Amino acid sequence: MTDTTFWTYPPDQEVRGHGDDYTLTLLLPPFPAGTVNFSPHDPEKARHFAENFDTVDEILEELPPVSAGDFLPLEARADLDLIKVGCWGDVISLTDPALADTIGDLPLLGAATTLRERYPDARIVGSANVDRGEDHTEDIIQLPDGLTLHTEGWPGVEPLEVTGDPQAVVRALGISPETLAKESIDLDEESDEIDWRTLGRLALGPGDPWGRADLPMSVFRVRHTSTSTYRMKEAWFSNR
């Protein structure tokens, strides 16, 4: 099934550019400090999470599961309708191309803010990019106490817009200067030179599921909302 209500492009229309990350992850307390034994994936919970996600209008089809280490294809318009969701106890993760943006809508911030209302005690970490010759990125770290770090813009073109205090977030997470140095993260650099995505992975710590071949995830073909579909038209098909 590939028909959707809001698309004006055929399912086999080739996408422009590429993206390798458009993810959101929630860690629910207690937050892990050491090795994490992930609970078995819960497909029913994954479906419920997908049905209520900001960008999704309706689930059209459930496909065979993949792992958190697998990349879904992103070559044609129909591929943009695929999302994957993993629910492993206190860790919930999602990938969705609708989180990538080039028009300043800040979909990652919007989705994280909505999830904060549903999961007020969660640590929420997200990252999204789309490369159209120039890379647009959006990253977010939200902590239960209200601390939020959000960045957005075009690295290598101009400084990113940064909202929040990176140093305060790092201190709250207990990330050491040595760990930052090991990952080549210097928070005194210009904002477009800092690897915010890697900082988000550090915020997930041992609860980071991405790249793990042993963690299954549900895959859904969805109809995105009209707003999300318009955003994807601009991000993946416009002549920008």
mmCIF file of C-alpha atoms in Angstrom:
data_model
loop_
_atom_site.group_PDB
_atom_site.id
_atom_site.type_symbol
_atom_site.label_atom_id
_atom_site.label_comp_id
_atom_site.label_asym_id
_atom_site.label_seq_id
_atom_site.Cartn_x
_atom_site.Cartn_y
_atom_site.Cartn_z
ATOM 1 C CA MET A 1 0.000 0.000 0.000
ATOM 2 C CA THR A 2 1.522 3.337 -1.045
ATOM 3 C CA ASP A 3 -1.408 5.674 -1.651
ATOM 4 C CA THR A 4 -1.698 8.618 0.727
ATOM 5 C CA THR A 5 -4.086 11.521 0.852
ATOM 6 C CA PHE A 6 -1.738 14.483 0.914
ATOM 7 C CA TRP A 7 1.042 13.660 -1.561
ATOM 8 C CA THR A 8 1.104 15.219 -5.033
ATOM 9 C CA TYR A 9 4.097 13.131 -6.146
ATOM 10 C CA PRO A 10 3.822 9.499 -7.320
ATOM 11 C CA PRO A 11 5.220 6.755 -5.069
ATOM 12 C CA ASP A 12 8.206 6.156 -7.347
ATOM 13 C CA GLN A 13 9.242 9.833 -7.539
ATOM 14 C CA GLU A 14 12.960 9.987 -6.724
ATOM 15 C CA VAL A 15 13.852 12.024 -3.635
ATOM 16 C CA ARG A 16 16.431 14.784 -3.829
ATOM 17 C CA GLY A 17 19.346 14.785 -1.419
ATOM 18 C CA HIS A 18 19.669 12.422 1.490
ATOM 19 C CA GLY A 19 19.541 12.190 5.257
ATOM 20 C CA ASP A 20 21.076 9.684 7.627
ATOM 21 C CA ASP A 21 19.430 10.635 10.914
ATOM 22 C CA TYR A 22 15.906 11.680 11.926
ATOM 23 C CA THR A 23 15.380 10.131 15.317
ATOM 24 C CA LEU A 24 13.765 10.730 18.694
ATOM 25 C CA THR A 25 14.487 8.672 21.791
ATOM 26 C CA LEU A 26 12.857 8.775 25.207
ATOM 27 C CA LEU A 27 14.548 7.416 28.315
ATOM 28 C CA LEU A 28 12.149 6.862 31.192
ATOM 29 C CA PRO A 29 13.394 6.775 34.786
ATOM 30 C CA PRO A 30 15.297 5.278 36.411
ATOM 31 C CA PHE A 31 17.996 6.548 34.047
ATOM 32 C CA PRO A 32 20.741 4.003 33.378
ATOM 33 C CA ALA A 33 24.209 4.592 34.756
ATOM 34 C CA GLY A 34 25.787 1.305 33.717
ATOM 35 C CA THR A 35 25.110 -1.546 31.336
ATOM 36 C CA VAL A 36 21.503 -1.671 30.137
ATOM 37 C CA ASN A 37 19.614 -4.899 29.609
ATOM 38 C CA PHE A 38 16.945 -3.779 27.163
ATOM 39 C CA SER A 39 13.503 -5.298 27.683
ATOM 40 C CA PRO A 40 11.933 -7.230 24.781
ATOM 41 C CA HIS A 41 10.390 -5.035 22.116
ATOM 42 C CA ASP A 42 6.649 -4.440 22.592
ATOM 43 C CA PRO A 43 4.967 -4.219 19.138
ATOM 44 C CA GLU A 44 1.578 -3.209 20.552
ATOM 45 C CA LYS A 45 3.111 -0.327 22.486
ATOM 46 C CA ALA A 46 5.087 0.649 19.378
ATOM 47 C CA ARG A 47 1.896 0.862 17.304
ATOM 48 C CA HIS A 48 0.197 2.992 19.959
ATOM 49 C CA PHE A 49 3.215 5.308 20.098
ATOM 50 C CA ALA A 50 3.263 5.661 16.296
ATOM 51 C CA GLU A 51 -0.485 6.319 16.089
ATOM 52 C CA ASN A 52 -0.126 9.205 18.531
ATOM 53 C CA PHE A 53 3.078 10.726 17.181
ATOM 54 C CA ASP A 54 2.965 14.370 16.058
ATOM 55 C CA THR A 55 3.696 13.744 12.384
ATOM 56 C CA VAL A 56 1.389 10.749 11.830
ATOM 57 C CA ASP A 57 -2.174 10.948 10.583
ATOM 58 C CA GLU A 58 -2.823 7.206 10.280
ATOM 59 C CA ILE A 59 -1.007 3.877 10.138
ATOM 60 C CA LEU A 60 -1.665 2.277 6.761
ATOM 61 C CA GLU A 61 0.330 -0.944 7.016
ATOM 62 C CA GLU A 62 2.665 -2.819 9.355
ATOM 63 C CA LEU A 63 5.745 -4.292 7.690
ATOM 64 C CA PRO A 64 8.224 -6.926 8.910
ATOM 65 C CA PRO A 65 10.372 -5.711 11.798
ATOM 66 C CA VAL A 66 13.958 -4.547 11.393
ATOM 67 C CA SER A 67 16.676 -3.800 13.919
ATOM 68 C CA ALA A 68 17.871 -0.524 15.407
ATOM 69 C CA GLY A 69 21.000 -1.080 13.347
ATOM 70 C CA ASP A 70 19.164 -1.248 10.011
ATOM 71 C CA PHE A 71 18.580 1.749 7.771
ATOM 72 C CA LEU A 72 15.259 1.945 5.964
ATOM 73 C CA PRO A 73 15.542 2.831 2.253
ATOM 74 C CA LEU A 74 15.225 6.465 1.261
ATOM 75 C CA GLU A 75 15.233 6.607 -2.520
ATOM 76 C CA ALA A 76 11.636 7.236 -3.597
ATOM 77 C CA ARG A 77 8.634 9.125 -2.266
ATOM 78 C CA ALA A 78 7.052 5.918 -0.935
ATOM 79 C CA ASP A 79 10.087 5.450 1.321
ATOM 80 C CA LEU A 80 9.224 8.708 3.094
ATOM 81 C CA ASP A 81 6.076 7.048 4.412
ATOM 82 C CA LEU A 82 8.067 4.492 6.422
ATOM 83 C CA ILE A 83 8.789 4.945 10.106
ATOM 84 C CA LYS A 84 10.167 2.526 12.660
ATOM 85 C CA VAL A 85 9.482 2.418 16.385
ATOM 86 C CA GLY A 86 11.201 0.497 19.144
ATOM 87 C CA CYS A 87 9.688 0.093 22.623
ATOM 88 C CA TRP A 88 12.039 -1.714 24.999
ATOM 89 C CA GLY A 89 10.656 -1.101 28.458
ATOM 90 C CA ASP A 90 12.000 2.262 29.633
ATOM 91 C CA VAL A 91 13.458 3.131 26.216
ATOM 92 C CA ILE A 92 11.293 4.285 23.291
ATOM 93 C CA SER A 93 12.813 5.262 19.945
ATOM 94 C CA LEU A 94 11.499 6.344 16.568
ATOM 95 C CA THR A 95 12.836 7.235 13.132
ATOM 96 C CA ASP A 96 10.699 9.365 10.823
ATOM 97 C CA PRO A 97 11.810 11.318 7.723
ATOM 98 C CA ALA A 98 9.128 13.896 8.559
ATOM 99 C CA LEU A 99 11.413 15.135 11.348
ATOM 100 C CA ALA A 100 13.858 16.479 8.753
ATOM 101 C CA ASP A 101 13.244 20.111 7.830
ATOM 102 C CA THR A 102 14.580 22.884 5.615
ATOM 103 C CA ILE A 103 11.988 25.636 6.116
ATOM 104 C CA GLY A 104 12.387 26.477 9.807
ATOM 105 C CA ASP A 105 9.308 24.652 11.089
ATOM 106 C CA LEU A 106 11.369 22.944 13.842
ATOM 107 C CA PRO A 107 9.477 19.626 13.728
ATOM 108 C CA LEU A 108 11.907 17.965 16.137
ATOM 109 C CA LEU A 109 11.282 20.624 18.770
ATOM 110 C CA GLY A 110 7.532 20.392 18.198
ATOM 111 C CA ALA A 111 7.449 16.610 18.529
ATOM 112 C CA ALA A 112 9.661 16.652 21.623
ATOM 113 C CA THR A 113 7.472 19.303 23.259
ATOM 114 C CA THR A 114 4.353 17.212 22.649
ATOM 115 C CA LEU A 115 6.065 14.125 24.045
ATOM 116 C CA ARG A 116 7.102 16.103 27.122
ATOM 117 C CA GLU A 117 3.405 16.554 27.923
ATOM 118 C CA ARG A 118 2.829 12.796 27.676
ATOM 119 C CA TYR A 119 6.074 11.751 29.370
ATOM 120 C CA PRO A 120 6.988 14.549 31.830
ATOM 121 C CA ASP A 121 9.673 12.459 33.556
ATOM 122 C CA ALA A 122 11.456 11.393 30.361
ATOM 123 C CA ARG A 123 14.834 12.415 29.026
ATOM 124 C CA ILE A 124 14.177 13.205 25.368
ATOM 125 C CA VAL A 125 16.934 13.285 22.753
ATOM 126 C CA GLY A 126 16.494 13.878 19.036
ATOM 127 C CA SER A 127 18.479 14.611 15.898
ATOM 128 C CA ALA A 128 17.448 15.198 12.283
ATOM 129 C CA ASN A 129 19.230 16.218 9.119
ATOM 130 C CA VAL A 130 18.659 16.518 5.403
ATOM 131 C CA ASP A 131 21.468 17.177 2.921
ATOM 132 C CA ARG A 132 20.541 19.032 -0.257
ATOM 133 C CA GLY A 133 24.127 19.942 -1.132
ATOM 134 C CA GLU A 134 24.134 21.852 2.135
ATOM 135 C CA ASP A 135 23.221 20.059 5.340
ATOM 136 C CA HIS A 136 20.381 21.285 7.554
ATOM 137 C CA THR A 137 20.376 19.944 11.108
ATOM 138 C CA GLU A 138 18.159 20.097 14.160
ATOM 139 C CA ASP A 139 19.083 18.584 17.535
ATOM 140 C CA ILE A 140 17.428 18.571 20.931
ATOM 141 C CA ILE A 141 18.080 17.393 24.483
ATOM 142 C CA GLN A 142 15.237 17.843 26.982
ATOM 143 C CA LEU A 143 15.646 16.927 30.641
ATOM 144 C CA PRO A 144 12.815 16.282 33.118
ATOM 145 C CA ASP A 145 13.781 19.284 35.268
ATOM 146 C CA GLY A 146 13.066 21.625 32.373
ATOM 147 C CA LEU A 147 16.574 22.100 31.032
ATOM 148 C CA THR A 148 16.478 22.105 27.236
ATOM 149 C CA LEU A 149 19.172 22.435 24.602
ATOM 150 C CA HIS A 150 17.988 22.982 21.038
ATOM 151 C CA THR A 151 20.066 23.754 17.952
ATOM 152 C CA GLU A 152 19.021 24.346 14.351
ATOM 153 C CA GLY A 153 20.534 25.621 11.134
ATOM 154 C CA TRP A 154 22.989 25.038 8.302
ATOM 155 C CA PRO A 155 26.429 23.912 9.602
ATOM 156 C CA GLY A 156 29.268 25.211 7.483
ATOM 157 C CA VAL A 157 27.072 27.993 6.103
ATOM 158 C CA GLU A 158 26.294 30.047 9.197
ATOM 159 C CA PRO A 159 26.295 29.713 13.004
ATOM 160 C CA LEU A 160 23.444 27.602 14.305
ATOM 161 C CA GLU A 161 20.625 28.978 16.405
ATOM 162 C CA VAL A 162 21.230 27.638 19.920
ATOM 163 C CA THR A 163 18.560 27.783 22.614
ATOM 164 C CA GLY A 164 19.544 26.770 26.133
ATOM 165 C CA ASP A 165 22.807 26.496 28.029
ATOM 166 C CA PRO A 166 24.971 23.615 26.737
ATOM 167 C CA GLN A 167 27.252 23.718 29.767
ATOM 168 C CA ALA A 168 24.298 23.496 32.168
ATOM 169 C CA VAL A 169 22.880 20.515 30.280
ATOM 170 C CA VAL A 170 26.252 18.748 30.265
ATOM 171 C CA ARG A 171 26.636 19.324 34.010
ATOM 172 C CA ALA A 172 23.119 18.038 34.684
ATOM 173 C CA LEU A 173 23.879 14.892 32.698
ATOM 174 C CA GLY A 174 27.192 14.363 34.463
ATOM 175 C CA ILE A 175 29.172 14.232 31.219
ATOM 176 C CA SER A 176 32.826 14.736 32.092
ATOM 177 C CA PRO A 177 35.273 17.026 30.251
ATOM 178 C CA GLU A 178 37.281 13.915 29.455
ATOM 179 C CA THR A 179 34.306 12.302 27.736
ATOM 180 C CA LEU A 180 33.659 15.443 25.718
ATOM 181 C CA ALA A 181 37.315 15.611 24.703
ATOM 182 C CA LYS A 182 37.289 11.953 23.690
ATOM 183 C CA GLU A 183 34.414 12.730 21.308
ATOM 184 C CA SER A 184 36.145 15.921 20.096
ATOM 185 C CA ILE A 185 33.362 18.120 21.473
ATOM 186 C CA ASP A 186 34.473 21.615 22.498
ATOM 187 C CA LEU A 187 31.507 23.686 23.628
ATOM 188 C CA ASP A 188 33.577 26.874 23.236
ATOM 189 C CA GLU A 189 33.747 26.411 19.465
ATOM 190 C CA GLU A 190 31.386 28.151 17.059
ATOM 191 C CA SER A 191 27.944 26.575 17.174
ATOM 192 C CA ASP A 192 28.156 25.221 13.621
ATOM 193 C CA GLU A 193 31.408 23.424 14.418
ATOM 194 C CA ILE A 194 30.082 21.457 17.396
ATOM 195 C CA ASP A 195 28.871 17.878 16.883
ATOM 196 C CA TRP A 196 25.481 18.245 18.552
ATOM 197 C CA ARG A 197 24.325 14.837 17.370
ATOM 198 C CA THR A 198 27.167 13.129 19.213
ATOM 199 C CA LEU A 199 26.389 15.179 22.313
ATOM 200 C CA GLY A 200 22.858 13.794 22.127
ATOM 201 C CA ARG A 201 24.201 10.266 21.935
ATOM 202 C CA LEU A 202 26.227 10.997 25.072
ATOM 203 C CA ALA A 203 23.007 12.198 26.719
ATOM 204 C CA LEU A 204 21.466 8.790 26.013
ATOM 205 C CA GLY A 205 24.510 7.061 27.494
ATOM 206 C CA PRO A 206 24.056 3.311 27.898
ATOM 207 C CA GLY A 207 20.386 3.749 26.943
ATOM 208 C CA ASP A 208 21.388 4.580 23.360
ATOM 209 C CA PRO A 209 19.769 1.940 21.095
ATOM 210 C CA TRP A 210 20.976 3.193 17.709
ATOM 211 C CA GLY A 211 23.172 0.900 15.677
ATOM 212 C CA ARG A 212 22.285 -2.165 17.736
ATOM 213 C CA ALA A 213 21.492 -5.162 15.557
ATOM 214 C CA ASP A 214 20.061 -7.048 18.542
ATOM 215 C CA LEU A 215 17.179 -4.625 19.146
ATOM 216 C CA PRO A 216 14.099 -5.225 16.933
ATOM 217 C CA MET A 217 11.838 -2.349 15.885
ATOM 218 C CA SER A 218 8.377 -2.254 14.342
ATOM 219 C CA VAL A 219 8.062 -0.748 10.846
ATOM 220 C CA PHE A 220 4.935 1.091 9.732
ATOM 221 C CA ARG A 221 3.830 2.664 6.487
ATOM 222 C CA VAL A 222 1.917 5.761 7.528
ATOM 223 C CA ARG A 223 -0.033 8.630 6.128
ATOM 224 C CA HIS A 224 1.670 11.688 7.536
ATOM 225 C CA THR A 225 -0.334 14.762 8.455
ATOM 226 C CA SER A 226 -0.866 17.409 5.795
ATOM 227 C CA THR A 227 1.591 19.728 7.563
ATOM 228 C CA SER A 228 4.270 17.045 7.739
ATOM 229 C CA THR A 229 3.703 16.085 4.102
ATOM 230 C CA TYR A 230 4.125 19.701 3.000
ATOM 231 C CA ARG A 231 7.339 19.924 5.014
ATOM 232 C CA MET A 232 8.660 16.755 3.384
ATOM 233 C CA LYS A 233 7.815 18.115 -0.069
ATOM 234 C CA GLU A 234 10.035 21.096 0.687
ATOM 235 C CA ALA A 235 12.801 19.039 2.287
ATOM 236 C CA TRP A 236 12.991 16.167 -0.194
ATOM 237 C CA PHE A 237 11.592 17.435 -3.513
ATOM 238 C CA SER A 238 11.894 21.196 -3.824
ATOM 239 C CA ASN A 239 14.405 22.777 -6.209
ATOM 240 C CA ARG A 240 16.195 24.525 -3.376
#
